[in-house]
Amino acid sequence: MAQLSPLRERLASAEHAYACAIQRRSATGRNQYVIRTGSPLQPFRVTETRPARDENLVLHVA
């Protein structure tokens, strides 16, 4: 697997996902969840849909 670029690495970080979740929570007023995906290109994603039992919840922004 090729090394991620520094920008991709920063944008794909848990810290960036957390910041996005906070912004989305402020903008929508809805709970946000940060999920670990297992994909090296997008290791985390932010969603307002409650995670399924087989998904790895990293954090919940309420």
CSV table of N, CA and C in Angstrom, one decimal:
chain,number,residue,atom,x,y,z
A,1,MET,N,0.8,-1.2,0.0
A,1,MET,CA,0.0,0.0,0.0
A,1,MET,C,0.9,1.2,0.0
A,2,ALA,N,0.6,2.2,-0.9
A,2,ALA,CA,1.4,3.4,-1.0
A,2,ALA,C,1.1,4.3,0.2
A,3,GLN,N,2.1,5.1,0.6
A,3,GLN,CA,2.0,6.0,1.7
A,3,GLN,C,1.0,7.1,1.3
A,4,LEU,N,0.2,7.6,2.2
A,4,LEU,CA,-0.7,8.7,2.0
A,4,LEU,C,0.0,10.0,1.9
A,5,SER,N,-0.4,10.9,1.1
A,5,SER,CA,0.2,12.2,1.1
A,5,SER,C,-0.1,12.9,2.4
A,6,PRO,N,0.7,13.9,2.8
A,6,PRO,CA,0.5,14.6,4.1
A,6,PRO,C,-0.9,15.2,4.2
A,7,LEU,N,-1.4,15.8,3.1
A,7,LEU,CA,-2.7,16.4,3.1
A,7,LEU,C,-3.8,15.3,3.3
A,8,ARG,N,-3.7,14.2,2.6
A,8,ARG,CA,-4.7,13.2,2.7
A,8,ARG,C,-4.6,12.6,4.1
A,9,GLU,N,-3.4,12.4,4.6
A,9,GLU,CA,-3.3,11.9,6.0
A,9,GLU,C,-4.0,12.8,7.0
A,10,ARG,N,-3.8,14.1,6.9
A,10,ARG,CA,-4.4,15.0,7.8
A,10,ARG,C,-5.9,15.0,7.6
A,11,LEU,N,-6.4,15.0,6.4
A,11,LEU,CA,-7.9,15.1,6.1
A,11,LEU,C,-8.6,13.8,6.5
A,12,ALA,N,-7.8,12.7,6.5
A,12,ALA,CA,-8.4,11.4,6.8
A,12,ALA,C,-8.3,11.0,8.3
A,13,SER,N,-7.8,12.0,9.1
A,13,SER,CA,-7.5,11.7,10.5
A,13,SER,C,-8.8,11.7,11.4
A,14,ALA,N,-8.7,11.0,12.5
A,14,ALA,CA,-9.8,11.0,13.5
A,14,ALA,C,-10.1,12.4,14.0
A,15,GLU,N,-9.0,13.2,14.2
A,15,GLU,CA,-9.2,14.6,14.6
A,15,GLU,C,-10.0,15.4,13.6
A,16,HIS,N,-9.7,15.2,12.3
A,16,HIS,CA,-10.5,16.0,11.3
A,16,HIS,C,-11.9,15.5,11.3
A,17,ALA,N,-12.2,14.2,11.4
A,17,ALA,CA,-13.5,13.7,11.5
A,17,ALA,C,-14.3,14.3,12.7
A,18,TYR,N,-13.6,14.4,13.8
A,18,TYR,CA,-14.2,14.9,15.0
A,18,TYR,C,-14.6,16.4,14.7
A,19,ALA,N,-13.7,17.2,14.1
A,19,ALA,CA,-14.0,18.6,13.8
A,19,ALA,C,-15.2,18.7,12.9
A,20,CYS,N,-15.2,17.8,11.9
A,20,CYS,CA,-16.4,17.8,11.0
A,20,CYS,C,-17.7,17.5,11.7
A,21,ALA,N,-17.6,16.5,12.6
A,21,ALA,CA,-18.8,16.2,13.3
A,21,ALA,C,-19.3,17.3,14.2
A,22,ILE,N,-18.4,18.1,14.8
A,22,ILE,CA,-18.8,19.2,15.6
A,22,ILE,C,-19.4,20.3,14.7
A,23,GLN,N,-18.8,20.6,13.6
A,23,GLN,CA,-19.4,21.6,12.7
A,23,GLN,C,-20.8,21.1,12.2
A,24,ARG,N,-20.9,19.9,11.8
A,24,ARG,CA,-22.2,19.4,11.3
A,24,ARG,C,-23.3,19.4,12.4
A,25,ARG,N,-22.9,19.1,13.7
A,25,ARG,CA,-23.8,19.2,14.8
A,25,ARG,C,-24.3,20.6,15.0
A,26,SER,N,-23.4,21.5,14.9
A,26,SER,CA,-23.7,23.0,15.1
A,26,SER,C,-24.6,23.4,14.0
A,27,ALA,N,-24.4,23.0,12.8
A,27,ALA,CA,-25.2,23.4,11.6
A,27,ALA,C,-26.5,22.8,11.5
A,28,THR,N,-26.7,21.5,11.9
A,28,THR,CA,-27.9,20.8,11.7
A,28,THR,C,-28.7,20.6,13.0
A,29,GLY,N,-28.0,20.6,14.2
A,29,GLY,CA,-28.7,20.4,15.4
A,29,GLY,C,-28.9,18.9,15.7
A,30,ARG,N,-28.4,18.0,14.8
A,30,ARG,CA,-28.6,16.6,14.9
A,30,ARG,C,-27.4,15.9,15.4
A,31,ASN,N,-27.6,14.8,16.1
A,31,ASN,CA,-26.5,14.0,16.6
A,31,ASN,C,-25.6,13.5,15.4
A,32,GLN,N,-24.3,13.5,15.6
A,32,GLN,CA,-23.4,13.0,14.6
A,32,GLN,C,-22.5,11.9,15.2
A,33,TYR,N,-22.2,10.9,14.3
A,33,TYR,CA,-21.4,9.8,14.7
A,33,TYR,C,-20.1,9.7,13.9
A,34,VAL,N,-19.0,9.4,14.5
A,34,VAL,CA,-17.8,9.1,13.8
A,34,VAL,C,-17.6,7.6,13.8
A,35,ILE,N,-17.5,7.0,12.6
A,35,ILE,CA,-17.4,5.6,12.4
A,35,ILE,C,-16.0,5.3,11.8
A,36,ARG,N,-15.4,4.2,12.3
A,36,ARG,CA,-14.1,3.7,11.7
A,36,ARG,C,-14.5,2.8,10.6
A,37,THR,N,-14.0,3.0,9.4
A,37,THR,CA,-14.4,2.3,8.2
A,37,THR,C,-13.5,1.1,7.9
A,38,GLY,N,-12.3,1.1,8.3
A,38,GLY,CA,-11.3,0.1,7.9
A,38,GLY,C,-10.7,0.3,6.5
A,39,SER,N,-11.1,1.4,5.8
A,39,SER,CA,-10.5,1.7,4.5
A,39,SER,C,-9.3,2.6,4.8
A,40,PRO,N,-8.2,2.3,4.1
A,40,PRO,CA,-7.0,3.2,4.3
A,40,PRO,C,-7.2,4.6,3.7
A,41,LEU,N,-8.0,4.7,2.7
A,41,LEU,CA,-8.2,6.0,2.0
A,41,LEU,C,-9.2,6.9,2.8
A,42,GLN,N,-10.2,6.2,3.5
A,42,GLN,CA,-11.1,7.0,4.3
A,42,GLN,C,-11.4,6.2,5.6
A,43,PRO,N,-10.4,6.3,6.5
A,43,PRO,CA,-10.5,5.4,7.7
A,43,PRO,C,-11.6,5.8,8.7
A,44,PHE,N,-12.2,7.0,8.5
A,44,PHE,CA,-13.3,7.5,9.4
A,44,PHE,C,-14.3,8.2,8.5
A,45,ARG,N,-15.6,8.1,8.9
A,45,ARG,CA,-16.6,8.9,8.3
A,45,ARG,C,-17.5,9.4,9.3
A,46,VAL,N,-18.2,10.5,8.9
A,46,VAL,CA,-19.2,11.2,9.8
A,46,VAL,C,-20.5,11.0,9.3
A,47,THR,N,-21.5,10.6,10.1
A,47,THR,CA,-22.8,10.4,9.7
A,47,THR,C,-23.8,10.8,10.8
A,48,GLU,N,-25.0,11.1,10.4
A,48,GLU,CA,-26.0,11.3,11.5
A,48,GLU,C,-26.9,10.1,11.7
A,49,THR,N,-26.6,9.1,10.9
A,49,THR,CA,-27.4,7.8,11.1
A,49,THR,C,-26.7,7.0,12.2
A,50,ARG,N,-27.5,6.5,13.1
A,50,ARG,CA,-26.9,5.6,14.2
A,50,ARG,C,-26.2,4.4,13.5
A,51,PRO,N,-25.0,4.1,14.0
A,51,PRO,CA,-24.2,3.0,13.4
A,51,PRO,C,-24.9,1.7,13.7
A,52,ALA,N,-24.6,0.8,12.7
A,52,ALA,CA,-25.1,-0.6,12.8
A,52,ALA,C,-24.3,-1.3,13.9
A,53,ARG,N,-24.7,-2.4,14.3
A,53,ARG,CA,-24.0,-3.2,15.3
A,53,ARG,C,-22.6,-3.6,14.9
A,54,ASP,N,-22.4,-3.9,13.6
A,54,ASP,CA,-21.1,-4.3,13.1
A,54,ASP,C,-20.2,-3.2,12.7
A,55,GLU,N,-20.6,-2.0,12.9
A,55,GLU,CA,-19.8,-0.8,12.6
A,55,GLU,C,-19.0,-0.4,13.9
A,56,ASN,N,-17.8,0.1,13.7
A,56,ASN,CA,-17.0,0.6,14.9
A,56,ASN,C,-17.2,2.0,15.2
A,57,LEU,N,-18.0,2.3,16.2
A,57,LEU,CA,-18.3,3.7,16.6
A,57,LEU,C,-17.0,4.2,17.3
A,58,VAL,N,-16.5,5.4,16.9
A,58,VAL,CA,-15.4,6.0,17.5
A,58,VAL,C,-15.9,7.0,18.5
A,59,LEU,N,-16.9,7.9,18.1
A,59,LEU,CA,-17.4,8.8,19.0
A,59,LEU,C,-18.8,9.3,18.6
A,60,HIS,N,-19.5,9.8,19.5
A,60,HIS,CA,-20.9,10.3,19.3
A,60,HIS,C,-20.9,11.8,19.8
A,61,VAL,N,-21.2,12.7,18.8
A,61,VAL,CA,-21.3,14.1,19.2
A,61,VAL,C,-22.8,14.4,19.3
A,62,ALA,N,-23.2,14.7,20.6
A,62,ALA,CA,-24.6,14.9,20.8
A,62,ALA,C,-24.9,16.4,21.1
